[in-house]
mmCIF file of C-alpha atoms and ligand atoms in Angstrom:
data_model
loop_
_atom_site.group_PDB
_atom_site.id
_atom_site.type_symbol
_atom_site.label_atom_id
_atom_site.label_comp_id
_atom_site.label_asym_id
_atom_site.label_seq_id
_atom_site.Cartn_x
_atom_site.Cartn_y
_atom_site.Cartn_z
ATOM 1 C CA MET A 1 92.856 118.070 89.656
ATOM 2 C CA ASN A 2 95.797 116.575 87.126
ATOM 3 C CA GLY A 3 93.628 115.039 83.806
ATOM 4 C CA ARG A 4 95.824 111.737 84.605
ATOM 5 C CA TYR A 5 92.206 109.909 84.946
ATOM 6 C CA SER A 6 90.259 112.144 81.956
ATOM 7 C CA ARG A 7 90.915 109.549 79.220
ATOM 8 C CA GLN A 8 89.468 106.692 80.561
ATOM 9 C CA GLU A 9 86.825 109.686 82.349
ATOM 10 C CA LEU A 10 85.456 110.048 78.300
ATOM 11 C CA PHE A 11 85.674 107.176 77.497
ATOM 12 C CA SER A 12 81.546 107.202 77.542
ATOM 13 C CA PRO A 13 80.879 103.617 79.098
ATOM 14 C CA ILE A 14 83.123 104.586 82.271
ATOM 15 C CA GLY A 15 82.893 108.381 83.076
ATOM 16 C CA ILE A 16 83.412 110.499 85.172
ATOM 17 C CA ASP A 17 81.226 108.361 88.200
ATOM 18 C CA GLY A 18 83.128 104.973 86.530
ATOM 19 C CA GLN A 19 86.185 106.405 87.284
ATOM 20 C CA ALA A 20 85.052 106.999 90.201
ATOM 21 C CA LYS A 21 83.965 103.574 91.286
ATOM 22 C CA ILE A 22 87.152 102.672 89.600
ATOM 23 C CA ARG A 23 88.732 104.077 92.116
ATOM 24 C CA THR A 24 87.392 102.451 95.117
ATOM 25 C CA LYS A 25 88.304 99.318 94.510
ATOM 26 C CA SER A 26 90.717 96.249 95.110
ATOM 27 C CA VAL A 27 92.387 93.958 93.210
ATOM 28 C CA MET A 28 93.746 90.576 93.640
ATOM 29 C CA ILE A 29 96.275 89.599 90.697
ATOM 30 C CA VAL A 30 97.347 86.112 91.652
ATOM 31 C CA GLY A 31 100.477 85.618 89.926
ATOM 32 C CA ALA A 32 102.559 88.555 88.583
ATOM 33 C CA GLY A 33 104.663 86.593 85.906
ATOM 34 C CA ALA A 34 103.497 87.749 82.163
ATOM 35 C CA LEU A 35 99.625 88.111 83.029
ATOM 36 C CA GLY A 36 100.255 89.322 86.134
ATOM 37 C CA ALA A 37 103.101 92.077 84.798
ATOM 38 C CA GLY A 38 100.251 92.752 82.367
ATOM 39 C CA SER A 39 97.092 93.509 84.935
ATOM 40 C CA ALA A 40 99.346 95.137 87.057
ATOM 41 C CA GLU A 41 100.247 97.421 85.435
ATOM 42 C CA ALA A 42 97.238 98.295 82.983
ATOM 43 C CA LEU A 43 94.770 98.229 86.700
ATOM 44 C CA THR A 44 97.672 100.327 88.312
ATOM 45 C CA ARG A 45 97.688 102.768 85.747
ATOM 46 C CA ALA A 46 93.547 102.925 85.579
ATOM 47 C CA GLY A 47 93.859 103.924 89.434
ATOM 48 C CA VAL A 48 92.007 101.348 91.166
ATOM 49 C CA LYS A 49 91.858 101.606 95.049
ATOM 50 C CA ARG A 50 94.294 99.005 95.852
ATOM 51 C CA ILE A 51 95.984 95.761 93.922
ATOM 52 C CA VAL A 52 96.955 92.239 96.731
ATOM 53 C CA LEU A 53 100.126 90.354 94.030
ATOM 54 C CA VAL A 54 100.575 87.317 95.073
ATOM 55 C CA ASP A 55 104.054 85.595 93.497
ATOM 56 C CA ARG A 56 106.579 82.176 94.635
ATOM 57 C CA ASP A 57 109.031 83.041 92.193
ATOM 58 C CA TYR A 58 111.736 85.661 92.117
ATOM 59 C CA VAL A 59 113.004 87.607 88.480
ATOM 60 C CA ASP A 60 114.966 85.470 86.041
ATOM 61 C CA TRP A 61 116.567 86.565 82.035
ATOM 62 C CA THR A 62 113.854 84.330 80.993
ATOM 63 C CA ASN A 63 111.321 86.605 82.250
ATOM 64 C CA LEU A 64 112.518 90.044 80.582
ATOM 65 C CA GLN A 65 111.255 89.144 77.226
ATOM 66 C CA ARG A 66 107.506 89.558 77.711
ATOM 67 C CA GLN A 67 107.168 89.870 81.684
ATOM 68 C CA GLN A 68 107.059 93.675 81.333
ATOM 69 C CA LEU A 69 107.691 94.814 84.247
ATOM 70 C CA TYR A 70 110.732 93.762 85.277
ATOM 71 C CA SER A 71 114.387 95.244 83.980
ATOM 72 C CA GLU A 72 117.866 93.704 83.592
ATOM 73 C CA GLU A 73 118.447 95.112 87.798
ATOM 74 C CA ASP A 74 115.886 93.391 88.743
ATOM 75 C CA ALA A 75 117.434 89.801 87.422
ATOM 76 C CA LYS A 76 120.764 90.483 88.738
ATOM 77 C CA ARG A 77 119.624 91.049 91.891
ATOM 78 C CA GLN A 78 117.159 88.206 92.061
ATOM 79 C CA LEU A 79 114.217 90.011 93.603
ATOM 80 C CA PRO A 80 110.911 88.545 94.070
ATOM 81 C CA LYS A 81 108.637 89.221 91.275
ATOM 82 C CA VAL A 82 105.914 91.238 93.593
ATOM 83 C CA VAL A 83 109.311 92.998 94.903
ATOM 84 C CA ALA A 84 110.174 94.789 91.566
ATOM 85 C CA ALA A 85 106.807 94.453 90.540
ATOM 86 C CA LYS A 86 105.912 97.181 93.871
ATOM 87 C CA ASN A 87 108.567 99.445 93.210
ATOM 88 C CA ARG A 88 107.949 99.813 89.544
ATOM 89 C CA LEU A 89 104.009 100.486 89.497
ATOM 90 C CA ASN A 90 104.982 103.076 92.714
ATOM 91 C CA GLN A 91 106.237 104.834 89.939
ATOM 92 C CA ILE A 92 103.695 104.489 87.613
ATOM 93 C CA ASN A 93 101.326 105.732 89.877
ATOM 94 C CA SER A 94 101.485 106.368 93.605
ATOM 95 C CA GLU A 95 98.225 106.855 94.693
ATOM 96 C CA VAL A 96 97.493 102.629 93.915
ATOM 97 C CA GLU A 97 98.179 100.760 97.332
ATOM 98 C CA ILE A 98 100.067 97.807 96.278
ATOM 99 C CA GLN A 99 100.344 95.930 98.373
ATOM 100 C CA ALA A 100 102.927 92.525 97.592
ATOM 101 C CA TYR A 101 102.965 89.221 99.268
ATOM 102 C CA VAL A 102 106.567 85.945 98.198
ATOM 103 C CA MET A 103 103.967 82.680 98.013
ATOM 104 C CA ASP A 104 102.796 80.155 97.666
ATOM 105 C CA MET A 105 99.735 81.526 97.597
ATOM 106 C CA GLY A 106 97.453 78.198 99.595
ATOM 107 C CA ILE A 107 93.667 78.082 101.384
ATOM 108 C CA GLU A 108 94.195 79.596 104.139
ATOM 109 C CA GLU A 109 96.641 82.448 102.810
ATOM 110 C CA ALA A 110 93.897 82.438 100.950
ATOM 111 C CA GLU A 111 91.342 82.678 102.484
ATOM 112 C CA GLU A 112 92.783 86.201 104.053
ATOM 113 C CA LEU A 113 94.065 88.310 100.850
ATOM 114 C CA ILE A 114 89.851 86.975 99.774
ATOM 115 C CA SER A 115 88.899 90.717 102.348
ATOM 116 C CA GLY A 116 88.023 92.934 100.900
ATOM 117 C CA ILE A 117 89.041 91.855 97.438
ATOM 118 C CA ASP A 118 86.653 93.208 94.542
ATOM 119 C CA LEU A 119 87.656 91.549 91.475
ATOM 120 C CA ILE A 120 90.463 88.364 91.017
ATOM 121 C CA MET A 121 92.911 88.442 88.240
ATOM 122 C CA ASP A 122 94.375 84.755 86.650
ATOM 123 C CA ALA A 123 96.997 85.157 86.019
ATOM 124 C CA THR A 124 98.620 81.561 87.015
ATOM 125 C CA ASP A 125 101.020 78.922 85.526
ATOM 126 C CA ASN A 126 98.355 75.879 86.567
ATOM 127 C CA PHE A 127 94.770 74.706 87.396
ATOM 128 C CA GLU A 128 95.160 73.815 91.562
ATOM 129 C CA THR A 129 95.914 77.675 91.735
ATOM 130 C CA ARG A 130 93.489 78.401 89.157
ATOM 131 C CA LEU A 131 90.187 76.027 90.612
ATOM 132 C CA LEU A 132 91.734 76.829 94.393
ATOM 133 C CA ILE A 133 90.556 80.354 92.517
ATOM 134 C CA ASN A 134 86.536 78.901 91.269
ATOM 135 C CA ASP A 135 85.889 77.744 94.920
ATOM 136 C CA LEU A 136 87.256 81.168 96.600
ATOM 137 C CA ALA A 137 85.339 83.355 94.129
ATOM 138 C CA HIS A 138 81.938 81.490 94.789
ATOM 139 C CA LYS A 139 82.440 81.343 98.198
ATOM 140 C CA TYR A 140 82.631 84.930 98.989
ATOM 141 C CA GLU A 141 80.580 85.586 95.103
ATOM 142 C CA ILE A 142 83.838 88.136 93.821
ATOM 143 C CA PRO A 143 83.807 87.673 90.469
ATOM 144 C CA TRP A 144 86.831 86.679 88.560
ATOM 145 C CA ILE A 145 88.834 86.205 85.242
ATOM 146 C CA TYR A 146 90.725 83.293 83.802
ATOM 147 C CA GLY A 147 93.172 83.554 81.390
ATOM 148 C CA ALA A 148 96.091 81.386 80.318
ATOM 149 C CA CYS A 149 98.810 81.604 77.215
ATOM 150 C CA VAL A 150 101.632 80.162 75.333
ATOM 151 C CA GLY A 151 103.333 80.088 72.293
ATOM 152 C CA SER A 152 101.169 82.323 70.252
ATOM 153 C CA TYR A 153 98.020 80.870 71.682
ATOM 154 C CA GLY A 154 96.047 82.393 74.240
ATOM 155 C CA ILE A 155 92.361 81.660 76.624
ATOM 156 C CA SER A 156 90.290 83.929 78.020
ATOM 157 C CA TYR A 157 86.588 83.582 80.502
ATOM 158 C CA THR A 158 84.974 86.076 82.309
ATOM 159 C CA ILE A 159 83.092 83.906 85.563
ATOM 160 C CA LEU A 160 80.733 86.127 88.042
ATOM 161 C CA PRO A 161 79.174 83.963 90.719
ATOM 162 C CA GLY A 162 75.561 82.876 89.838
ATOM 163 C CA ASP A 163 75.459 83.362 85.961
ATOM 164 C CA GLY A 164 77.052 81.377 83.706
ATOM 165 C CA PRO A 165 79.347 78.062 84.330
ATOM 166 C CA CYS A 166 82.283 78.254 86.813
ATOM 167 C CA LEU A 167 86.257 76.774 85.781
ATOM 168 C CA ASN A 168 84.927 73.519 87.937
ATOM 169 C CA CYS A 169 81.863 73.509 85.198
ATOM 170 C CA LEU A 170 83.951 73.573 82.286
ATOM 171 C CA LEU A 171 86.913 70.956 83.098
ATOM 172 C CA ASP A 172 86.467 68.671 79.893
ATOM 173 C CA LYS A 173 85.885 71.225 77.032
ATOM 174 C CA ILE A 174 89.245 73.675 78.426
ATOM 175 C CA PRO A 175 92.749 72.620 75.849
ATOM 176 C CA ALA A 176 94.699 71.344 78.428
ATOM 177 C CA ASN A 177 97.640 69.254 76.137
ATOM 178 C CA GLY A 178 100.288 70.024 79.172
ATOM 179 C CA GLN A 179 102.035 72.500 77.171
ATOM 180 C CA THR A 180 103.973 75.617 78.803
ATOM 181 C CA CYS A 181 105.529 77.939 78.436
ATOM 182 C CA ASP A 182 108.639 76.078 79.134
ATOM 183 C CA THR A 183 108.071 73.867 77.660
ATOM 184 C CA ALA A 184 106.844 75.201 74.177
ATOM 185 C CA GLY A 185 107.839 78.939 74.514
ATOM 186 C CA ILE A 186 105.788 82.019 73.483
ATOM 187 C CA ILE A 187 105.607 85.123 71.971
ATOM 188 C CA SER A 188 104.821 88.104 74.048
ATOM 189 C CA PRO A 189 102.142 88.517 71.378
ATOM 190 C CA ALA A 190 99.689 85.720 72.732
ATOM 191 C CA VAL A 191 100.423 87.586 76.706
ATOM 192 C CA GLN A 192 99.177 91.515 75.108
ATOM 193 C CA MET A 193 96.083 89.568 73.776
ATOM 194 C CA VAL A 194 95.340 87.454 76.825
ATOM 195 C CA THR A 195 96.120 90.147 79.198
ATOM 196 C CA ALA A 196 94.160 92.860 77.403
ATOM 197 C CA TYR A 197 91.298 90.650 77.261
ATOM 198 C CA GLN A 198 91.246 89.867 80.841
ATOM 199 C CA THR A 199 91.900 94.014 81.508
ATOM 200 C CA ALA A 200 88.760 95.094 79.120
ATOM 201 C CA GLU A 201 86.799 92.760 81.313
ATOM 202 C CA ALA A 202 88.006 94.616 84.575
ATOM 203 C CA LEU A 203 87.016 97.609 83.727
ATOM 204 C CA LYS A 204 83.354 96.489 83.016
ATOM 205 C CA ILE A 205 83.451 94.788 86.483
ATOM 206 C CA LEU A 206 85.180 97.649 88.190
ATOM 207 C CA VAL A 207 82.279 100.044 86.835
ATOM 208 C CA GLU A 208 79.371 97.756 87.009
ATOM 209 C CA ASP A 209 78.899 96.859 83.588
ATOM 210 C CA TYR A 210 77.675 94.135 83.644
ATOM 211 C CA ALA A 211 75.282 94.303 80.242
ATOM 212 C CA SER A 212 78.540 94.476 78.750
ATOM 213 C CA ILE A 213 81.126 90.896 79.867
ATOM 214 C CA ARG A 214 81.356 88.640 77.624
ATOM 215 C CA LYS A 215 80.150 85.831 78.226
ATOM 216 C CA LYS A 216 81.944 83.241 75.687
ATOM 217 C CA ILE A 217 85.323 82.057 75.835
ATOM 218 C CA VAL A 218 87.902 83.574 73.517
ATOM 219 C CA THR A 219 90.853 81.609 72.175
ATOM 220 C CA PHE A 220 93.181 82.953 69.922
ATOM 221 C CA ASP A 221 96.361 81.651 68.187
ATOM 222 C CA THR A 222 97.980 85.683 66.549
ATOM 223 C CA TRP A 223 100.443 82.959 64.523
ATOM 224 C CA THR A 224 97.412 81.052 62.414
ATOM 225 C CA ASN A 225 95.360 83.498 62.999
ATOM 226 C CA GLN A 226 92.983 82.063 64.439
ATOM 227 C CA HIS A 227 89.808 83.627 66.527
ATOM 228 C CA VAL A 228 87.553 82.158 68.524
ATOM 229 C CA GLN A 229 84.322 82.050 70.332
ATOM 230 C CA LEU A 230 82.978 79.714 71.953
ATOM 231 C CA GLY A 231 79.229 79.865 74.020
ATOM 232 C CA MET A 232 78.983 78.269 77.155
ATOM 233 C CA GLU A 233 75.801 78.578 78.074
ATOM 234 C CA LYS A 234 73.842 75.149 78.199
ATOM 235 C CA ALA A 235 77.161 73.074 79.625
ATOM 236 C CA LYS A 236 76.401 74.968 83.638
ATOM 237 C CA LYS A 237 75.641 71.717 85.423
ATOM 238 C CA VAL A 238 73.273 71.234 88.174
ATOM 239 C CA ASP A 239 75.192 69.255 91.045
ATOM 240 C CA CYS A 240 78.257 72.098 89.823
ATOM 241 C CA PRO A 241 79.855 71.594 93.467
ATOM 242 C CA SER A 242 81.295 74.478 93.405
ATOM 243 C CA CYS A 243 78.738 76.579 91.549
ATOM 244 C CA GLY A 244 76.127 74.185 91.581
ATOM 245 C CA ALA A 245 73.122 74.373 93.968
ATOM 246 C CA ASN A 246 74.868 73.239 97.244
ATOM 247 C CA PRO A 247 78.832 73.490 96.976
ATOM 248 C CA THR A 248 81.275 72.258 98.903
ATOM 249 C CA TYR A 249 83.768 73.844 96.808
ATOM 250 C CA PRO A 250 85.899 70.858 97.339
ATOM 251 C CA TYR A 251 90.106 72.718 96.952
ATOM 252 C CA LEU A 252 89.028 75.031 99.660
ATOM 253 C CA GLU A 253 89.531 71.859 101.672
ATOM 254 C CA LYS A 254 92.875 71.348 103.764
ATOM 255 C CA SER A 255 93.442 68.315 101.711
ATOM 256 C CA ALA A 256 93.910 69.557 97.811
ATOM 257 C CA ALA A 257 96.665 71.165 99.820
ATOM 258 C CA LEU A 258 100.049 70.499 97.663
ATOM 259 C CA LYS A 259 103.234 70.171 99.810
ATOM 260 C CA THR A 260 105.497 69.472 96.690
ATOM 261 C CA ALA A 261 105.480 70.710 93.380
ATOM 262 C CA VAL A 262 106.819 69.961 90.321
ATOM 263 C CA LEU A 263 106.850 73.569 88.640
ATOM 264 C CA CYS A 264 105.128 73.624 85.670
ATOM 265 C CA GLY A 265 107.472 72.008 83.224
ATOM 266 C CA ARG A 266 110.724 73.080 84.738
ATOM 267 C CA ASP A 267 113.829 71.863 86.170
ATOM 268 C CA THR A 268 112.176 72.655 89.533
ATOM 269 C CA VAL A 269 110.553 70.967 92.072
ATOM 270 C CA GLN A 270 109.423 74.030 95.696
ATOM 271 C CA ILE A 271 109.279 71.915 98.534
ATOM 272 C CA ARG A 272 107.059 73.844 101.125
ATOM 273 C CA PRO A 273 107.022 73.014 104.375
ATOM 274 C CA ALA A 274 103.783 71.936 106.206
ATOM 275 C CA HIS A 275 104.270 74.975 108.854
ATOM 276 C CA THR A 276 105.512 78.588 107.863
ATOM 277 C CA VAL A 277 108.499 79.200 109.179
ATOM 278 C CA GLU A 278 111.246 82.379 110.092
ATOM 279 C CA ILE A 279 113.885 81.665 108.064
ATOM 280 C CA ASN A 280 117.307 84.003 109.108
ATOM 281 C CA LEU A 281 118.640 84.428 105.737
ATOM 282 C CA THR A 282 121.834 85.909 107.608
ATOM 283 C CA GLU A 283 122.355 82.917 109.776
ATOM 284 C CA MET A 284 121.480 80.307 106.876
ATOM 285 C CA GLU A 285 124.735 82.545 104.706
ATOM 286 C CA LYS A 286 126.726 81.213 107.117
ATOM 287 C CA ARG A 287 125.473 77.535 108.223
ATOM 288 C CA LEU A 288 125.377 77.096 104.584
ATOM 289 C CA LEU A 289 128.820 78.410 103.253
ATOM 290 C CA PRO A 290 130.396 75.255 103.779
ATOM 291 C CA HIS A 291 128.675 74.385 101.131
ATOM 292 C CA GLY A 292 128.876 75.972 97.771
ATOM 293 C CA GLU A 293 128.730 80.147 96.707
ATOM 294 C CA VAL A 294 125.862 81.750 98.507
ATOM 295 C CA ARG A 295 124.367 84.515 98.000
ATOM 296 C CA CYS A 296 121.603 86.424 99.615
ATOM 297 C CA ASN A 297 119.627 89.306 99.302
ATOM 298 C CA PRO A 298 116.163 90.814 101.984
ATOM 299 C CA TYR A 299 114.359 88.107 100.821
ATOM 300 C CA LEU A 300 115.115 85.093 99.732
ATOM 301 C CA LEU A 301 119.105 82.780 99.867
ATOM 302 C CA GLU A 302 120.433 81.041 97.130
ATOM 303 C CA LEU A 303 123.090 78.117 97.069
ATOM 304 C CA GLN A 304 124.893 76.563 94.160
ATOM 305 C CA SER A 305 125.910 73.472 95.338
ATOM 306 C CA ASP A 306 127.876 71.251 92.373
ATOM 307 C CA SER A 307 124.942 69.487 91.352
ATOM 308 C CA HIS A 308 121.888 71.772 92.106
ATOM 309 C CA ARG A 309 121.407 75.414 92.617
ATOM 310 C CA LEU A 310 119.219 75.734 96.127
ATOM 311 C CA VAL A 311 116.793 78.703 96.567
ATOM 312 C CA LEU A 312 115.632 80.093 100.141
ATOM 313 C CA PHE A 313 112.650 82.150 100.740
ATOM 314 C CA LYS A 314 112.299 83.495 104.520
ATOM 315 C CA ASP A 315 109.405 81.701 105.427
ATOM 316 C CA GLY A 316 110.962 78.304 104.707
ATOM 317 C CA ARG A 317 109.628 77.517 101.213
ATOM 318 C CA ALA A 318 112.783 76.597 98.304
ATOM 319 C CA LEU A 319 113.280 75.986 94.448
ATOM 320 C CA VAL A 320 115.123 72.868 94.306
ATOM 321 C CA HIS A 321 116.956 73.531 90.414
ATOM 322 C CA GLY A 322 118.077 70.798 88.618
ATOM 323 C CA THR A 323 116.142 67.950 88.741
ATOM 324 C CA LYS A 324 111.908 66.509 88.622
ATOM 325 C CA ASN A 325 112.758 64.434 91.005
ATOM 326 C CA MET A 326 110.319 64.862 94.972
ATOM 327 C CA ALA A 327 112.201 62.630 96.803
ATOM 328 C CA GLU A 328 115.675 63.824 95.689
ATOM 329 C CA ALA A 329 114.094 67.487 95.923
ATOM 330 C CA LYS A 330 113.174 66.287 99.709
ATOM 331 C CA SER A 331 116.615 64.832 100.839
ATOM 332 C CA LEU A 332 118.353 68.459 99.736
ATOM 333 C CA TYR A 333 116.387 70.458 101.161
ATOM 334 C CA HIS A 334 116.695 68.346 105.001
ATOM 335 C CA ARG A 335 120.350 67.860 103.345
ATOM 336 C CA TYR A 336 120.606 71.546 103.495
ATOM 337 C CA ILE A 337 117.654 73.335 106.001
ATOM 338 C CA GLY A 338 117.111 70.682 107.778
HETATM 339 ZN ZN1 ZN B 401 80.389 75.013 87.821
#
């Protein structure tokens, strides 16, 4: 006993029994950007048993202002976020098992990764993935915690299957003005507030203190000093296809899977092959050398051609930077990758 968790155990709503529960729990964190990095660090320090961390991106210089697990070295090496996160989290608490997945989580991957998971943390940047998480959480009866932030604004809501409205019930009530961190910017206090709300709720769920869970949606603006909590009980829809009496889980249908996507307001298109392939990055590096400047690490390869920058992951997925045009991105993918 080294007293690592003693201050958390002294906090009476957790106590020694609560800490023992936390040590047995597994949490999936979807997204390893600002919110994911914050949640992952807090829950690793809190001493959960296992964290499953999933993200599709790599560390970029624009991330360092707010994504607390990453360093200049990670950005220089273009490490996938989950790889850089795992390195750092292992240094913080070696007792916690960190499982890192470099992937764009689709339905099939999600249903595999969910096994043995007690809680899902939303740290994504898009509603497609959140609605997938929402259906998954209801199908497998796993609590999940919604969180989002942009500018100085943030929002969070805790969803317990079988209790209260779900994200699908609330879709027309959640402000979605299309702003993203890449268009409206973001300041780190907004991230930290959302992370604080999400991880406080996470601790309540992990120690099974369901009576203390916040039933309301919380929204705030750290710059204009607004703070609002909205009751949502009346928003529950009895015929909701995700949480109603006869659920069909529409976002778990294969047709809902996205193969191409323009990423979060950026000049970037993601291309996902229909089937996962294993790409030999060393051979691909040789093949692409005549086409431009090529850089490679064990997880991804970057090709800088005259007009575009293309980043290829081992599973065949690619990010085409410098365009929002899906057709153009696809044609570049076929020209260089096959
Ligand atoms: Zn619902």
